[in-house]
Amino acid sequence: MSITALPSALSCALWRVDLDAAPAPDALRGLSADESERARRFVFARDRSRYLAAHVALRQTLAGPARRHAAQLRFAAGRFGKPLLADTQGLHFNLSHSQGVGMIALSAQAEIGVDVELVRPMNDADALAANYFDTDERDALAAIAPGPAHDLAFFRCWTRKEACLKAAGVGLGLDTRSFHVGIGAEPCNVTLRLDDGPLDMALVSTSDGQGAVAALAKVMTTQPDAEAECEACA
């Protein structure tokens, strides 16, 4: 398993994880009973191995900023299942994976969401866009001829939608056609209309330089910056 630091974005630290490189046996012993049980439920060995690699990598990247040993980290879940650190205040993280590529984001300022996808041909891209993209996004995607540029535009928009949902911590409880993110890579601000009021966030697209595209969303907050508490986020 290898973890590579990527350029920071939105004052957040980002790491790429090679999920097809197996973690050391000692690192696996640091996983919780719940993580080990979840791994055992996978039918295919490759999926199990990738899950284990992702969670070992997550513990290793969070250990320093949380000032704890990787095996001592405890996780809990938010209202809609978003993972969070149970014993550490002020650190916000998110994990995403696509086949053998993982991505971890960390912020000391606000809730974040990250999503990564390997860019690949998608025969049902237009059908998915009809269900999940707004009208302007669908029209912009339809204007691109089938091929690599179309695939890239689709996954840019898809990851941007997912990152916003994950930052808000609402899972699939919000219609993704209700907010606009675009199919390009331009940074923008997005407002999600939630039951308890609007939620503003900043959104950027990035890549791992190896065929995957990703998006990072960060909730806007008026709280004082806590960035100095997290050297990894600098």
Tab-separated table of C-alpha atoms in Angstrom:
chain	number	residue	atom	x	y	z
A	1	MET	CA	0.000	0.000	0.000
A	2	SER	CA	1.341	3.417	-0.928
A	3	ILE	CA	0.078	6.849	0.137
A	4	THR	CA	1.024	9.898	-1.934
A	5	ALA	CA	0.419	13.482	-0.849
A	6	LEU	CA	-1.293	15.588	-3.520
A	7	PRO	CA	-1.299	19.398	-3.786
A	8	SER	CA	-3.579	20.896	-1.150
A	9	ALA	CA	-6.895	22.496	-2.122
A	10	LEU	CA	-9.292	24.720	-0.170
A	11	SER	CA	-6.771	24.587	2.728
A	12	CYS	CA	-7.323	20.832	2.884
A	13	ALA	CA	-4.739	18.071	2.733
A	14	LEU	CA	-5.231	15.434	0.032
A	15	TRP	CA	-3.702	11.997	-0.389
A	16	ARG	CA	-3.895	9.406	-3.147
A	17	VAL	CA	-3.834	5.760	-2.067
A	18	ASP	CA	-2.881	2.776	-4.219
A	19	LEU	CA	-5.443	0.260	-2.996
A	20	ASP	CA	-3.957	-2.611	-4.995
A	21	ALA	CA	-0.759	-2.581	-2.931
A	22	ALA	CA	-1.400	-4.685	0.166
A	23	PRO	CA	-0.748	-3.077	3.584
A	24	ALA	CA	1.702	-4.613	6.030
A	25	PRO	CA	0.297	-7.322	8.347
A	26	ASP	CA	1.186	-5.205	11.413
A	27	ALA	CA	-0.967	-2.364	10.075
A	28	LEU	CA	-3.918	-4.700	9.581
A	29	ARG	CA	-3.809	-5.630	13.259
A	30	GLY	CA	-4.526	-1.982	14.062
A	31	LEU	CA	-7.986	-2.087	12.485
A	32	SER	CA	-11.051	-2.255	14.694
A	33	ALA	CA	-13.204	-5.339	15.091
A	34	ASP	CA	-15.927	-3.595	13.097
A	35	GLU	CA	-13.556	-2.843	10.205
A	36	SER	CA	-12.298	-6.423	10.185
A	37	GLU	CA	-15.842	-7.764	10.209
A	38	ARG	CA	-16.867	-5.517	7.329
A	39	ALA	CA	-13.867	-6.749	5.356
A	40	ARG	CA	-14.868	-10.368	5.918
A	41	ARG	CA	-18.261	-9.714	4.335
A	42	PHE	CA	-16.797	-8.999	0.897
A	43	VAL	CA	-17.384	-11.841	-1.532
A	44	PHE	CA	-14.355	-11.122	-3.731
A	45	ALA	CA	-10.827	-11.117	-2.344
A	46	ARG	CA	-9.793	-8.085	-4.395
A	47	ASP	CA	-12.615	-5.969	-2.964
A	48	ARG	CA	-11.710	-7.124	0.541
A	49	SER	CA	-8.052	-6.248	0.019
A	50	ARG	CA	-8.904	-2.789	-1.309
A	51	TYR	CA	-11.219	-2.082	1.629
A	52	LEU	CA	-8.493	-3.061	4.091
A	53	ALA	CA	-5.903	-0.936	2.298
A	54	ALA	CA	-8.220	2.091	2.323
A	55	HIS	CA	-8.881	1.845	6.052
A	56	VAL	CA	-5.255	1.247	6.970
A	57	ALA	CA	-4.330	4.303	4.885
A	58	LEU	CA	-7.042	6.371	6.545
A	59	ARG	CA	-5.752	5.518	10.015
A	60	GLN	CA	-2.162	6.250	9.026
A	61	THR	CA	-2.971	9.668	7.548
A	62	LEU	CA	-5.187	10.719	10.482
A	63	ALA	CA	-2.878	9.495	13.250
A	64	GLY	CA	-0.451	12.421	13.124
A	65	PRO	CA	-3.006	15.263	12.987
A	66	ALA	CA	-5.113	13.540	15.670
A	67	ARG	CA	-2.015	13.018	17.852
A	68	ARG	CA	-2.856	9.376	18.406
A	69	HIS	CA	-1.495	6.032	17.338
A	70	ALA	CA	-3.301	4.733	14.256
A	71	ALA	CA	-4.743	1.780	16.170
A	72	GLN	CA	-6.124	4.101	18.878
A	73	LEU	CA	-8.385	6.067	16.536
A	74	ARG	CA	-12.090	5.494	17.089
A	75	PHE	CA	-14.734	6.230	14.485
A	76	ALA	CA	-18.415	7.048	14.773
A	77	ALA	CA	-21.139	7.898	12.255
A	78	GLY	CA	-23.156	11.034	11.690
A	79	ARG	CA	-26.894	11.250	11.199
A	80	PHE	CA	-26.774	9.826	7.669
A	81	GLY	CA	-23.818	7.520	8.232
A	82	LYS	CA	-20.941	9.897	7.430
A	83	PRO	CA	-17.836	8.667	9.302
A	84	LEU	CA	-16.217	10.965	11.867
A	85	LEU	CA	-13.563	10.767	14.552
A	86	ALA	CA	-15.170	9.881	17.861
A	87	ASP	CA	-12.531	11.269	20.253
A	88	THR	CA	-11.018	14.171	18.334
A	89	GLN	CA	-12.545	17.615	17.930
A	90	GLY	CA	-11.828	19.946	15.016
A	91	LEU	CA	-10.616	17.458	12.424
A	92	HIS	CA	-12.827	16.677	9.447
A	93	PHE	CA	-11.980	13.939	6.971
A	94	ASN	CA	-13.477	12.074	4.068
A	95	LEU	CA	-12.535	8.948	2.110
A	96	SER	CA	-13.431	7.910	-1.413
A	97	HIS	CA	-12.338	5.095	-3.694
A	98	SER	CA	-12.791	3.935	-7.263
A	99	GLN	CA	-11.512	0.468	-8.099
A	100	GLY	CA	-7.829	0.546	-7.091
A	101	VAL	CA	-7.618	4.275	-6.402
A	102	GLY	CA	-8.393	5.837	-3.041
A	103	MET	CA	-8.431	9.475	-1.982
A	104	ILE	CA	-8.403	10.953	1.510
A	105	ALA	CA	-9.111	14.588	2.390
A	106	LEU	CA	-8.507	16.324	5.724
A	107	SER	CA	-9.562	19.742	7.019
A	108	ALA	CA	-9.143	21.488	10.367
A	109	GLN	CA	-11.721	24.121	9.474
A	110	ALA	CA	-15.026	22.696	8.283
A	111	GLU	CA	-16.904	19.648	7.039
A	112	ILE	CA	-15.627	18.350	3.704
A	113	GLY	CA	-16.495	15.792	1.069
A	114	VAL	CA	-14.236	14.164	-1.505
A	115	ASP	CA	-15.095	11.880	-4.389
A	116	VAL	CA	-12.805	10.147	-6.886
A	117	GLU	CA	-13.561	8.180	-10.046
A	118	LEU	CA	-11.359	6.483	-12.597
A	119	VAL	CA	-12.264	8.015	-15.949
A	120	ARG	CA	-13.575	5.255	-18.193
A	121	PRO	CA	-16.173	4.739	-20.935
A	122	MET	CA	-19.725	4.692	-19.601
A	123	ASN	CA	-22.398	3.354	-21.933
A	124	ASP	CA	-25.141	4.620	-19.641
A	125	ALA	CA	-23.639	8.062	-18.986
A	126	ASP	CA	-26.495	9.933	-20.672
A	127	ALA	CA	-29.119	7.915	-18.796
A	128	LEU	CA	-27.377	8.635	-15.497
A	129	ALA	CA	-27.099	12.305	-16.404
A	130	ALA	CA	-30.847	12.432	-17.056
A	131	ASN	CA	-31.473	11.235	-13.508
A	132	TYR	CA	-28.771	13.118	-11.611
A	133	PHE	CA	-27.686	16.245	-13.564
A	134	ASP	CA	-29.619	19.488	-13.886
A	135	THR	CA	-30.841	20.746	-17.272
A	136	ASP	CA	-27.807	22.936	-18.001
A	137	GLU	CA	-25.414	20.139	-17.070
A	138	ARG	CA	-27.252	17.633	-19.261
A	139	ASP	CA	-27.259	20.025	-22.218
A	140	ALA	CA	-23.555	20.777	-21.807
A	141	LEU	CA	-22.718	17.073	-21.658
A	142	ALA	CA	-24.902	16.275	-24.687
A	143	ALA	CA	-22.985	18.879	-26.705
A	144	ILE	CA	-19.772	16.828	-26.369
A	145	ALA	CA	-19.281	13.994	-28.856
A	146	PRO	CA	-18.892	10.486	-27.407
A	147	GLY	CA	-15.296	9.747	-26.517
A	148	PRO	CA	-12.670	10.610	-23.903
A	149	ALA	CA	-13.769	14.250	-23.541
A	150	HIS	CA	-17.364	13.137	-22.915
A	151	ASP	CA	-16.209	10.558	-20.342
A	152	LEU	CA	-14.105	13.165	-18.523
A	153	ALA	CA	-16.936	15.713	-18.449
A	154	PHE	CA	-19.367	13.133	-17.105
A	155	PHE	CA	-17.095	12.067	-14.257
A	156	ARG	CA	-16.166	15.636	-13.404
A	157	CYS	CA	-19.818	16.470	-12.895
A	158	TRP	CA	-20.507	13.198	-11.094
A	159	THR	CA	-17.650	13.647	-8.606
A	160	ARG	CA	-18.635	17.268	-7.993
A	161	LYS	CA	-22.191	16.226	-7.133
A	162	GLU	CA	-20.990	13.431	-4.851
A	163	ALA	CA	-18.458	15.641	-3.059
A	164	CYS	CA	-21.183	18.166	-2.229
A	165	LEU	CA	-23.498	15.480	-0.846
A	166	LYS	CA	-20.687	14.055	1.253
A	167	ALA	CA	-19.676	17.466	2.617
A	168	ALA	CA	-23.284	18.100	3.626
A	169	GLY	CA	-23.461	14.635	5.191
A	170	VAL	CA	-26.899	13.933	3.716
A	171	GLY	CA	-26.124	10.754	1.812
A	172	LEU	CA	-28.574	10.264	-1.056
A	173	GLY	CA	-31.297	12.232	0.691
A	174	LEU	CA	-31.042	15.227	-1.637
A	175	ASP	CA	-31.993	15.435	-5.305
A	176	THR	CA	-28.723	16.127	-7.146
A	177	ARG	CA	-30.663	17.963	-9.858
A	178	SER	CA	-31.519	20.653	-7.313
A	179	PHE	CA	-28.041	22.210	-7.304
A	180	HIS	CA	-25.639	23.150	-10.101
A	181	VAL	CA	-21.965	22.169	-10.189
A	182	GLY	CA	-21.175	22.202	-13.937
A	183	ILE	CA	-19.236	19.725	-16.054
A	184	GLY	CA	-15.969	21.679	-16.084
A	185	ALA	CA	-13.132	21.893	-13.594
A	186	GLU	CA	-13.669	25.527	-12.594
A	187	PRO	CA	-13.841	26.263	-8.843
A	188	CYS	CA	-17.237	27.533	-7.765
A	189	ASN	CA	-19.530	28.085	-4.803
A	190	VAL	CA	-22.565	25.850	-4.406
A	191	THR	CA	-25.664	26.214	-2.250
A	192	LEU	CA	-27.598	23.139	-1.174
A	193	ARG	CA	-31.195	23.682	-0.065
A	194	LEU	CA	-31.620	21.403	2.937
A	195	ASP	CA	-34.596	20.899	5.222
A	196	ASP	CA	-32.954	22.985	7.943
A	197	GLY	CA	-31.879	25.780	5.592
A	198	PRO	CA	-29.334	26.577	2.867
A	199	LEU	CA	-25.790	25.267	3.107
A	200	ASP	CA	-23.028	27.067	1.221
A	201	MET	CA	-19.840	25.345	0.181
A	202	ALA	CA	-16.767	25.849	-1.977
A	203	LEU	CA	-16.078	23.283	-4.689
A	204	VAL	CA	-12.968	22.416	-6.709
A	205	SER	CA	-12.017	19.655	-9.125
A	206	THR	CA	-8.644	17.955	-9.185
A	207	SER	CA	-7.012	14.755	-10.450
A	208	ASP	CA	-4.493	12.213	-9.284
A	209	GLY	CA	-2.413	12.549	-12.437
A	210	GLN	CA	-2.920	8.853	-13.195
A	211	GLY	CA	-6.297	8.669	-14.884
A	212	ALA	CA	-8.654	9.546	-12.070
A	213	VAL	CA	-10.650	12.729	-11.547
A	214	ALA	CA	-11.768	13.972	-8.150
A	215	ALA	CA	-13.727	16.766	-6.511
A	216	LEU	CA	-13.464	18.374	-3.083
A	217	ALA	CA	-16.260	20.313	-1.399
A	218	LYS	CA	-15.848	22.301	1.816
A	219	VAL	CA	-18.661	23.817	3.856
A	220	MET	CA	-18.308	27.553	4.319
A	221	THR	CA	-18.191	28.588	7.959
A	222	THR	CA	-17.839	31.789	9.961
A	223	GLN	CA	-15.925	29.960	12.705
A	224	PRO	CA	-12.315	31.097	13.317
A	225	ASP	CA	-9.761	29.163	11.293
A	226	ALA	CA	-8.207	26.213	13.092
A	227	GLU	CA	-5.771	25.438	10.307
A	228	ALA	CA	-2.736	25.990	12.544
A	229	GLU	CA	-3.790	22.919	14.511
A	230	CYS	CA	-3.303	20.670	11.507
A	231	GLU	CA	0.144	20.868	9.919
A	232	ALA	CA	-0.912	18.385	7.220
A	233	CYS	CA	-3.491	20.891	5.949
A	234	ALA	CA	-0.962	23.689	5.438
